[in-house]
Amino acid sequence: MKKFFITTAIDYANSKPHAGHAYEKVISDIIARYKRLTGYEVYFSTGTDEHSLNVAAKAKELGLDPKAFCDMMAVNFRDLCVLYNISITDFIQTTEPRHENSVTKLFGAIEKAGDIYKGHYEGWYCRSCEAFYTPAELTGDKMCPVHGIKADLIKEENYFIKLSKYTDKLQKMIESGEFKINPETRRNEVLSMLKQGFRDISVSRSGTGWGIKLPGTQDQTIYVWFDALINYITVAGFAADDARFGKMWPADLHMIGKDIIKFHCIIWPIMLMSAGLELPREVYAHGFLLNKGEKMSKTTGNVVDPVEMANKYGAEAIRYYFAAKVISGDDGEFNDEAIKLAFNTDLANDLGNLVSRSNNMVEKYCAGAAPELHAEAMDDKMKALEGLAKGLWAVYSAAMEKYDFSGALASVFNLTGAANKLIEDEAPWNLQKAGKIMELENVLNLLLETIRLASLALSPVMPVTAVKIWEKLGLGYKMETLNIENEMKYGFAWKGIKVSKGEALFPRIVEEKKEK
Ligand code: MSP
């Protein structure tokens, strides 16, 4: 079986999950599910980044031991995965012993390659980014360009990694496509960073008191980013299980946000090169979720709570929203009005209505037993819908392979829209009155076939909804064994299958009238 190893970034454990974290996990989950449904053995990891200074500071503020604080916070992120139905195969906390072993081993390999040296560092450090800035990069009065908080001037003796030794090689691997960075704009950004020249970075900090000890030193800890990036090989079994590592590594896809490409597309691949390990096949950098045009951030105070949103609209609806309405790679809106609109228009009206109307008619006109197709009674309108249905897989899968979820979903909703239109155009109730039974059966068969194909295509995005639809359609599909490419062939043998209308899939959200 072909394997696919996908990872998300690991989230800082100092605060609760925000909508951006949910977004990244959901789009990664859609890919993981799609890959599983197309025959891959999928490994899928996420987790928490726990050795940041903010974590230690927050624990101290609460009077808690930092590790106990991390374990408590990690629960929120694990719960988020359950709430959003994220099909992870591993959840890593960077304070776990397996990770410490892996960091120590990788550091040893880089040191052995002669790529670690001792030096003095003087620079401006943002404790929220956990990154150094040059004076030119700071804004105003020595403020961090990302967080708008004051950067600290840090002078310390620590250890550096010779990034510059590998930048030419890395550039060639990006240019040749051997190491893929998507979307194109991010690839160009990374190439221009490399062309401008990239300075060596320190891999340790001194006197922080929180983090993995740098082997062979007294007061040095591993720099939190150097530590965090290594999570990807820890999960694959580095330093724990060679056979597993041989099978899982390299990762096929690192899904991250666009703010952390420097770490994933320059520093991380060079760490691996130095240690003689293979590079991940691809890094995909998604955009940011915005709240009414502004980036969500703790500093602005406009962060949307993903738990509240899922409780309000259902995780399936939010998953749909992320996939359909946030264009992959771009920034996208995330607020109540936008979600309600997508819910009522796409899910309640287009999809939900199509399913309930169609199944209702099969119950009413065919006693709930699906009819067969009569080729001799197909008219042009029916043939047009049949053509669209036959072409769905090609359009849908081409978009999914590019992680273009909105494009993939547009092909599905184009088909359901056409099916709804066929109902209006053919008016099955009139066909029945006129005794045109073959035509009536054709319409109903085509509707069922449209819903079947659409539900298969929707299954990586809305797995719970897909199963509900399969139950209504009397289909025995099992997510674990399903191969969507095989099943999405047009022309299912419908005759006699028991169909039932059941409950509405997405009851419309009705606005509460405001009191005058
Ligand atoms: N801990 C580091 C990542 C280490 S990976 C080896 C980190 N953590 S984070 O909690 O700040 O962000 C985690 C992920 O969420 C990142 O990929 C980041 O880009 C993403 N997002 C943070 N804010 C976001 C939005 N407003 N919208 C979408 N994603 C965003 O960085």
Coordinates of C-alpha atoms and ligand atoms in Angstrom, one line a residue:
M1 CA 0.0 0.0 0.0
K2 CA 1.3 3.5 -0.8
K3 CA 1.8 5.6 2.3
F4 CA 1.1 9.3 2.8
F5 CA 2.4 11.1 5.9
I6 CA 0.8 14.5 6.5
T7 CA 1.5 16.8 9.4
T8 CA 0.1 20.1 10.7
A9 CA 2.2 22.6 12.6
I10 CA 2.2 22.0 16.4
D11 CA 0.4 24.7 18.3
Y12 CA 1.8 26.8 21.2
A13 CA 0.4 25.4 24.3
N14 CA 0.2 28.7 26.3
S15 CA -3.3 29.6 25.2
K16 CA -6.5 27.8 24.1
P17 CA -7.0 26.8 20.5
H18 CA -8.3 29.5 18.1
A19 CA -10.1 29.2 14.8
G20 CA -6.8 29.3 12.8
H21 CA -5.7 26.1 14.6
A22 CA -9.1 24.5 13.7
Y23 CA -8.8 25.6 10.1
E24 CA -5.3 24.1 9.7
K25 CA -6.4 20.8 11.2
V26 CA -9.6 20.6 9.1
I27 CA -7.9 21.2 5.8
S28 CA -5.2 18.7 6.6
D29 CA -7.9 16.2 7.7
I30 CA -9.6 16.6 4.3
I31 CA -6.4 15.7 2.6
A32 CA -5.8 12.8 5.0
R33 CA -9.3 11.4 4.4
Y34 CA -9.1 11.9 0.6
K35 CA -5.8 10.1 0.5
R36 CA -7.2 7.2 2.6
L37 CA -10.2 7.0 0.3
T38 CA -7.9 6.9 -2.7
G39 CA -6.0 3.9 -1.4
Y40 CA -3.1 5.3 0.7
E41 CA -2.0 4.2 4.1
V42 CA -2.2 7.6 5.9
Y43 CA -0.2 8.8 8.9
F44 CA -1.4 12.1 10.2
S45 CA 0.0 14.0 13.1
T46 CA -0.6 17.2 15.0
G47 CA 0.3 18.3 18.6
T48 CA 1.5 21.0 20.9
D49 CA 4.7 23.0 21.0
E50 CA 5.5 23.3 24.7
H51 CA 9.0 24.6 25.2
S52 CA 8.3 28.2 24.4
L53 CA 9.1 31.0 26.9
N54 CA 5.5 32.0 27.0
V55 CA 4.5 28.5 28.2
A56 CA 6.9 28.7 31.1
A57 CA 5.8 32.3 31.9
K58 CA 2.1 31.4 31.8
A59 CA 2.7 28.3 34.1
K60 CA 4.6 30.5 36.5
E61 CA 1.8 33.0 36.5
L62 CA -0.7 30.3 37.4
G63 CA 1.7 28.8 40.0
L64 CA 1.8 25.5 38.1
D65 CA 4.7 23.2 37.2
P66 CA 5.3 23.9 33.4
K67 CA 4.9 20.2 32.4
A68 CA 1.7 19.9 34.4
F69 CA 0.4 23.1 32.7
C70 CA 1.3 21.7 29.2
D71 CA -0.5 18.4 29.9
M72 CA -3.5 20.4 31.0
M73 CA -3.4 22.7 27.9
A74 CA -2.8 19.8 25.5
V75 CA -6.2 18.4 26.4
N76 CA -7.8 21.4 24.8
F77 CA -6.1 20.6 21.5
R78 CA -6.8 16.9 21.7
D79 CA -10.5 17.7 22.4
L80 CA -10.5 20.1 19.4
C81 CA -9.5 17.2 17.2
V82 CA -12.3 15.1 18.5
L83 CA -14.8 17.9 18.1
Y84 CA -13.8 18.5 14.5
N85 CA -13.5 14.8 13.7
I86 CA -9.8 15.1 12.8
S87 CA -8.6 11.6 11.9
I88 CA -5.1 11.9 13.4
T89 CA -3.0 8.9 14.0
D90 CA -0.6 10.6 16.4
F91 CA -0.7 13.6 18.7
I92 CA 2.7 14.8 19.9
Q93 CA 3.7 16.9 22.9
T94 CA 7.2 18.2 22.7
T95 CA 7.7 17.5 26.4
E96 CA 7.4 13.8 25.8
P97 CA 10.5 11.6 26.4
R98 CA 10.3 10.2 22.8
H99 CA 10.8 13.7 21.5
E100 CA 13.6 14.6 23.8
N101 CA 15.5 11.5 22.5
S102 CA 14.8 12.5 19.0
V103 CA 16.0 16.1 19.5
T104 CA 19.2 14.8 21.2
K105 CA 19.8 12.3 18.4
L106 CA 19.3 14.8 15.6
F107 CA 21.4 17.4 17.3
G108 CA 24.2 14.8 17.6
A109 CA 24.0 14.0 13.9
I110 CA 24.3 17.7 13.0
E111 CA 27.1 18.2 15.4
K112 CA 28.9 15.2 13.9
A113 CA 28.6 16.7 10.5
G114 CA 30.6 19.6 11.8
D115 CA 27.7 22.0 11.4
I116 CA 27.5 23.3 15.0
Y117 CA 29.7 26.1 16.3
K118 CA 29.8 28.2 19.4
G119 CA 29.3 32.0 19.1
H120 CA 28.0 35.2 20.6
Y121 CA 24.7 36.4 19.7
E122 CA 23.3 39.9 19.9
G123 CA 19.9 40.6 18.5
W124 CA 16.3 41.6 18.9
Y125 CA 14.0 38.8 20.1
C126 CA 10.2 38.6 20.0
R127 CA 9.1 36.2 22.7
S128 CA 5.7 35.7 21.0
C129 CA 7.3 34.7 17.6
E130 CA 10.2 33.1 19.5
A131 CA 12.4 34.5 16.8
F132 CA 15.2 37.0 16.2
Y133 CA 14.8 40.2 14.1
T134 CA 17.3 42.6 12.6
P135 CA 16.9 46.3 13.7
A136 CA 15.6 47.0 10.1
E137 CA 12.8 44.5 10.5
L138 CA 11.5 46.0 13.7
T139 CA 8.8 48.7 13.5
G140 CA 8.4 51.9 15.6
D141 CA 10.2 51.8 18.9
K142 CA 11.8 48.4 18.5
M143 CA 8.5 46.7 18.1
C144 CA 8.0 43.1 16.6
P145 CA 6.5 43.5 13.1
V146 CA 4.1 40.6 13.7
H147 CA 2.9 41.1 17.3
G148 CA 3.4 44.8 17.8
I149 CA 5.0 44.1 21.1
K150 CA 8.4 45.4 22.3
A151 CA 11.3 43.1 21.2
D152 CA 14.0 42.3 23.8
L153 CA 17.7 43.0 23.1
I154 CA 19.4 39.7 23.8
K155 CA 23.2 39.2 24.1
E156 CA 24.3 35.7 24.8
E157 CA 26.7 33.0 24.1
N158 CA 25.1 30.1 22.3
Y159 CA 25.5 27.5 19.6
F160 CA 24.9 28.1 15.9
I161 CA 24.0 25.9 12.9
K162 CA 25.8 26.5 9.6
L163 CA 22.8 27.2 7.5
S164 CA 24.9 29.1 4.9
K165 CA 26.8 25.9 4.0
Y166 CA 23.6 24.4 2.5
T167 CA 21.6 27.3 1.1
D168 CA 22.8 26.8 -2.5
K169 CA 21.9 23.2 -2.5
L170 CA 18.5 24.0 -1.0
Q171 CA 17.8 26.6 -3.6
K172 CA 18.5 24.1 -6.4
M173 CA 16.2 21.5 -4.8
I174 CA 13.4 24.1 -4.7
E175 CA 14.0 25.2 -8.2
S176 CA 14.1 21.7 -9.6
G177 CA 10.9 20.8 -7.7
E178 CA 12.6 18.0 -5.7
F179 CA 11.4 19.9 -2.6
K180 CA 8.0 21.4 -3.4
I181 CA 6.7 24.6 -1.8
N182 CA 3.1 25.6 -2.6
P183 CA 1.4 27.9 -3.4
E184 CA 3.7 29.4 -6.0
T185 CA 3.7 32.8 -4.2
R186 CA 5.2 31.2 -1.1
R187 CA 7.8 29.3 -3.2
N188 CA 8.9 32.6 -4.7
E189 CA 9.0 34.2 -1.3
V190 CA 11.4 31.5 0.0
L191 CA 13.6 31.7 -3.1
S192 CA 13.9 35.4 -2.6
M193 CA 14.9 34.9 1.1
L194 CA 17.5 32.5 -0.1
K195 CA 18.8 34.8 -2.8
Q196 CA 19.1 37.7 -0.3
G197 CA 21.4 35.5 1.8
F198 CA 20.4 33.7 5.0
R199 CA 22.3 34.1 8.2
D200 CA 23.2 31.2 10.5
I201 CA 20.8 30.9 13.4
S202 CA 21.4 29.9 17.0
V203 CA 20.1 26.6 18.0
S204 CA 20.3 27.1 21.7
R205 CA 19.4 29.7 24.3
S206 CA 21.2 30.2 27.6
G207 CA 19.6 30.5 31.1
T208 CA 16.0 30.1 30.1
G209 CA 15.5 27.2 32.4
W210 CA 12.8 25.7 30.3
G211 CA 13.4 23.4 27.4
I212 CA 15.5 20.4 26.3
K213 CA 19.0 20.5 27.6
L214 CA 21.7 21.0 25.0
P215 CA 23.8 17.9 25.3
G216 CA 27.2 18.6 26.9
T217 CA 26.3 22.0 28.3
Q218 CA 25.3 23.3 31.7
D219 CA 22.8 26.2 31.2
Q220 CA 22.0 25.9 27.4
T221 CA 18.6 24.7 26.2
I222 CA 17.6 23.9 22.6
Y223 CA 16.0 26.8 20.8
V224 CA 12.3 26.2 20.8
W225 CA 12.0 26.3 17.0
F226 CA 14.8 23.8 16.5
D227 CA 13.1 21.6 19.0
A228 CA 9.6 22.0 17.6
L229 CA 10.5 21.2 14.0
I230 CA 12.0 17.9 15.0
N231 CA 8.5 16.8 16.1
Y232 CA 7.9 15.6 12.5
I233 CA 10.6 12.9 12.7
T234 CA 9.8 12.0 16.3
V235 CA 6.4 11.1 15.1
A236 CA 7.9 9.0 12.4
G237 CA 9.9 6.9 14.9
F238 CA 13.3 8.6 14.7
A239 CA 15.3 7.5 17.7
A240 CA 12.7 5.0 18.6
D241 CA 11.9 2.6 15.8
D242 CA 14.1 2.4 12.7
A243 CA 11.7 0.2 10.8
R244 CA 8.8 2.6 11.4
F245 CA 11.1 5.6 10.4
G246 CA 12.1 3.8 7.2
K247 CA 8.5 3.4 6.3
M248 CA 7.1 6.8 7.3
W249 CA 9.9 9.3 6.5
P250 CA 10.0 11.5 4.5
A251 CA 6.8 13.3 5.2
D252 CA 4.7 13.8 2.1
L253 CA 3.2 17.1 3.2
H254 CA 3.8 19.6 6.0
M255 CA 0.6 21.8 6.2
I256 CA 1.5 25.1 7.9
G257 CA 0.4 28.8 7.9
K258 CA 2.1 31.3 5.7
D259 CA 3.8 33.0 8.7
I260 CA 6.1 30.2 9.4
I261 CA 7.6 29.3 5.9
K262 CA 11.1 30.5 6.8
F263 CA 11.3 27.8 9.5
H264 CA 9.8 25.0 7.4
C265 CA 11.2 25.8 4.0
I266 CA 14.7 26.9 5.0
I267 CA 15.8 26.0 8.5
W268 CA 14.1 22.6 8.7
P269 CA 15.3 21.2 5.4
I270 CA 18.8 22.3 6.2
M271 CA 18.7 20.6 9.6
L272 CA 17.7 17.4 7.8
M273 CA 20.3 17.8 5.0
S274 CA 23.1 18.3 7.6
A275 CA 22.0 15.1 9.4
G276 CA 21.9 13.2 6.1
L277 CA 18.1 12.7 6.2
E278 CA 15.6 13.1 3.4
L279 CA 13.6 16.3 3.0
P280 CA 9.8 16.3 3.2
R281 CA 8.3 16.1 -0.2
E282 CA 6.2 19.2 0.1
V283 CA 5.3 22.2 2.3
Y284 CA 1.9 23.9 1.7
A285 CA 1.4 27.2 3.4
H286 CA -2.2 28.2 3.9
G287 CA -3.5 31.7 4.5
F288 CA -5.0 33.3 7.6
L289 CA -8.5 33.4 8.8
L290 CA -9.8 37.0 9.1
N291 CA -12.5 38.4 11.3
K292 CA -14.2 41.2 9.3
G293 CA -11.0 41.9 7.3
E294 CA -8.6 41.7 10.2
K295 CA -6.2 38.9 11.1
M296 CA -7.4 37.1 14.1
S297 CA -4.9 37.4 16.9
K298 CA -4.8 37.5 20.7
T299 CA -3.3 41.0 20.6
T300 CA -6.3 42.4 18.6
G301 CA -8.7 40.4 20.7
N302 CA -10.8 39.3 17.8
V303 CA -10.1 35.6 18.0
V304 CA -13.1 33.4 17.2
D305 CA -13.5 30.4 19.5
P306 CA -13.6 27.2 17.3
V307 CA -15.4 25.3 20.1
E308 CA -18.2 27.8 20.3
M309 CA -18.5 27.8 16.5
A310 CA -18.8 24.0 16.3
N311 CA -21.3 23.9 19.1
K312 CA -23.4 26.6 17.4
Y313 CA -23.4 25.4 13.7
G314 CA -22.0 21.8 13.9
A315 CA -18.5 20.8 13.1
E316 CA -19.6 19.5 9.7
A317 CA -20.9 22.9 8.6
I318 CA -17.7 24.6 9.8
R319 CA -15.6 22.0 8.0
Y320 CA -17.6 22.7 4.9
Y321 CA -17.2 26.4 5.3
F322 CA -13.4 26.2 5.6
A323 CA -13.1 24.1 2.5
A324 CA -15.6 25.8 0.3
K325 CA -15.3 29.5 1.3
V326 CA -11.7 30.0 2.2
I327 CA -9.7 29.7 -1.1
S328 CA -6.7 27.5 -0.5
G329 CA -3.6 29.6 0.1
D330 CA -5.5 32.8 0.5
D331 CA -6.7 34.6 3.6
G332 CA -10.5 34.1 4.2
E333 CA -13.3 35.5 6.3
F334 CA -14.6 33.6 9.3
N335 CA -17.6 35.2 11.1
D336 CA -21.2 34.3 11.9
E337 CA -22.8 36.0 9.0
A338 CA -20.6 34.3 6.4
I339 CA -21.2 30.9 8.0
K340 CA -24.9 31.3 8.2
L341 CA -25.1 32.3 4.6
A342 CA -23.1 29.2 3.5
F343 CA -25.2 27.0 5.7
N344 CA -28.5 28.2 4.5
T345 CA -27.6 28.5 0.8
D346 CA -25.4 25.6 0.1
L347 CA -26.2 23.0 2.8
A348 CA -29.8 23.6 3.7
N349 CA -31.1 24.7 0.3
D350 CA -28.9 23.1 -2.4
L351 CA -27.8 19.9 -0.8
G352 CA -30.3 19.3 2.0
N353 CA -33.3 20.0 -0.2
L354 CA -32.1 17.9 -3.0
V355 CA -31.8 14.9 -0.8
S356 CA -35.1 15.4 1.0
R357 CA -37.1 16.2 -2.2
S358 CA -35.6 13.3 -4.2
N359 CA -36.0 10.7 -1.5
N360 CA -39.5 12.0 -0.8
M361 CA -40.5 11.5 -4.4
V362 CA -39.0 8.0 -4.5
E363 CA -41.1 7.2 -1.4
K364 CA -44.2 8.7 -2.9
Y365 CA -44.0 7.5 -6.5
C366 CA -42.0 4.2 -6.2
A367 CA -42.9 3.1 -2.6
G368 CA -39.4 3.8 -1.5
A369 CA -37.7 1.4 -4.0
A370 CA -35.2 3.1 -6.3
P371 CA -36.1 2.9 -10.0
E372 CA -33.9 1.8 -12.9
L373 CA -32.9 4.0 -15.9
H374 CA -34.6 3.6 -19.2
A375 CA -32.2 4.6 -21.9
E376 CA -35.0 4.9 -24.5
A377 CA -36.8 7.5 -22.4
M378 CA -33.8 9.9 -21.8
D379 CA -34.4 13.4 -23.1
D380 CA -31.8 16.1 -23.6
K381 CA -32.1 17.6 -20.1
M382 CA -31.6 14.2 -18.5
K383 CA -28.6 13.5 -20.8
A384 CA -27.1 16.9 -19.8
L385 CA -27.3 16.0 -16.1
E386 CA -25.9 12.5 -16.9
G387 CA -23.0 14.1 -18.7
L388 CA -22.2 16.3 -15.7
A389 CA -22.4 13.3 -13.4
K390 CA -20.1 11.3 -15.6
G391 CA -17.5 14.1 -15.6
L392 CA -17.5 14.8 -11.8
W393 CA -14.6 12.6 -10.8
A394 CA -12.2 14.1 -13.3
V395 CA -12.9 17.7 -12.3
Y396 CA -13.2 16.9 -8.6
S397 CA -10.1 14.8 -8.3
A398 CA -7.9 17.2 -10.3
A399 CA -8.9 19.9 -7.8
M400 CA -8.4 17.7 -4.8
E401 CA -4.9 16.7 -5.9
K402 CA -4.0 20.4 -5.9
Y403 CA -5.6 20.9 -2.5
D404 CA -8.1 23.2 -4.2
F405 CA -11.0 22.3 -2.0
S406 CA -13.2 25.2 -3.1
G407 CA -12.7 24.1 -6.7
A408 CA -13.5 20.5 -5.8
L409 CA -16.7 21.5 -3.9
A410 CA -17.7 23.9 -6.7
S411 CA -17.8 20.9 -9.1
V412 CA -20.0 19.0 -6.6
F413 CA -22.4 21.9 -6.1
N414 CA -22.5 22.5 -9.8
L415 CA -23.9 19.0 -10.1
T416 CA -26.4 19.3 -7.2
G417 CA -27.5 22.6 -8.6
A418 CA -28.1 21.0 -12.0
A419 CA -30.1 18.2 -10.3
N420 CA -32.3 20.7 -8.5
K421 CA -32.9 22.4 -11.8
L422 CA -33.9 19.1 -13.4
I423 CA -36.6 18.7 -10.8
E424 CA -38.0 22.1 -11.7
D425 CA -37.7 21.5 -15.5
E426 CA -39.1 18.0 -15.6
A427 CA -41.7 18.5 -12.8
P428 CA -41.9 14.8 -11.8
W429 CA -45.4 15.3 -10.3
N430 CA -46.6 16.2 -13.8
L431 CA -44.8 13.2 -15.4
Q432 CA -46.7 11.0 -12.9
K433 CA -50.0 12.6 -13.7
A434 CA -49.4 12.2 -17.4
G435 CA -48.5 8.5 -16.9
K436 CA -45.0 9.0 -18.2
I437 CA -43.6 6.4 -15.9
M438 CA -40.3 5.7 -17.7
E439 CA -39.5 9.5 -17.8
L440 CA -40.4 9.8 -14.1
E441 CA -38.2 6.9 -13.2
N442 CA -35.3 8.3 -15.2
V443 CA -35.5 11.6 -13.3
L444 CA -35.6 9.9 -10.0
N445 CA -32.8 7.5 -10.9
L446 CA -30.7 10.4 -12.0
L447 CA -31.4 12.3 -8.8
L448 CA -30.3 9.4 -6.7
E449 CA -27.2 8.9 -8.8
T450 CA -26.3 12.6 -8.4
I451 CA -26.7 12.4 -4.7
R452 CA -24.7 9.2 -4.5
L453 CA -21.8 10.8 -6.4
A454 CA -22.0 14.1 -4.5
S455 CA -22.0 12.3 -1.2
L456 CA -18.9 10.3 -2.1
A457 CA -17.2 13.5 -3.2
L458 CA -18.2 15.3 0.0
S459 CA -17.1 12.5 2.3
P460 CA -13.6 13.8 3.0
V461 CA -15.1 17.2 3.9
M462 CA -18.2 16.2 5.7
P463 CA -17.7 12.5 6.7
V464 CA -20.7 12.4 9.1
T465 CA -23.1 13.9 6.6
A466 CA -21.9 11.5 3.9
V467 CA -22.7 8.5 6.2
K468 CA -26.2 10.0 6.9
I469 CA -26.8 10.3 3.1
W470 CA -25.6 6.7 2.5
E471 CA -28.0 5.5 5.1
K472 CA -30.9 7.4 3.5
L473 CA -29.9 6.0 0.1
G474 CA -29.7 2.4 1.4
L475 CA -26.0 2.2 0.4
G476 CA -23.8 0.0 2.5
Y477 CA -20.6 2.0 2.1
K478 CA -18.1 1.8 4.9
M479 CA -15.6 4.7 5.2
E480 CA -12.8 2.3 6.2
T481 CA -12.9 0.2 3.1
L482 CA -14.3 2.6 0.6
N483 CA -12.3 3.5 -2.6
I484 CA -13.9 6.6 -3.9
E485 CA -12.3 6.5 -7.3
N486 CA -13.9 3.1 -7.9
E487 CA -17.3 4.1 -6.5
M488 CA -17.5 7.4 -8.2
K489 CA -18.0 5.7 -11.6
Y490 CA -21.3 6.7 -13.0
G491 CA -24.1 4.1 -13.4
F492 CA -24.8 2.4 -10.1
A493 CA -27.3 -0.4 -10.2
W494 CA -30.1 1.3 -8.4
K495 CA -33.1 -0.9 -9.1
G496 CA -34.9 -1.9 -5.9
I497 CA -32.6 -0.3 -3.4
K498 CA -34.6 0.9 -0.4
V499 CA -34.5 4.7 0.0
S500 CA -35.9 6.8 2.9
K501 CA -36.4 10.5 3.4
G502 CA -35.8 10.6 7.2
E503 CA -34.8 13.8 9.0
A504 CA -33.6 16.9 7.3
L505 CA -29.8 17.0 7.0
F506 CA -29.4 20.7 7.6
P507 CA -32.5 22.5 9.0
R508 CA -32.3 26.1 7.9
I509 CA -31.0 28.6 10.5
V510 CA -33.8 31.0 11.1
E511 CA -32.8 34.4 12.4
E512 CA -34.3 35.3 15.8
K513 CA -36.3 38.5 15.5
K514 CA -34.6 41.3 17.5
E515 CA -36.8 42.8 20.3
K516 CA -37.8 46.3 19.5
Ligands
MSP1 N1 4.4 26.5 17.4 C1 4.6 27.1 16.2 C2 4.7 26.1 15.1 C3 5.7 25.1 15.2 S1 5.6 23.9 13.9 C4 7.0 23.0 14.1 C5 3.4 28.1 15.9 N2 2.3 27.9 16.7 S2 1.0 28.7 16.6 O1 0.1 28.2 17.6 O2 1.3 30.1 16.6 O3 0.4 28.5 15.2 C6 0.1 27.1 14.8 C7 -0.4 27.1 13.3 O4 -1.6 27.9 13.3 C8 0.5 27.8 12.3 O5 0.6 27.0 11.2 C9 -0.1 29.1 12.1 O6 0.2 29.7 10.8 C10 -1.5 28.8 12.2 N3 -2.3 30.0 12.5 C11 -2.2 30.9 13.5 N4 -3.0 31.9 13.3 C12 -3.8 31.7 12.2 C13 -4.9 32.3 11.6 N5 -5.4 33.5 12.1 N6 -5.5 31.7 10.6 C14 -5.0 30.5 10.1 N7 -4.0 29.9 10.6 C15 -3.3 30.5 11.6 O7 3.5 28.9 15.0

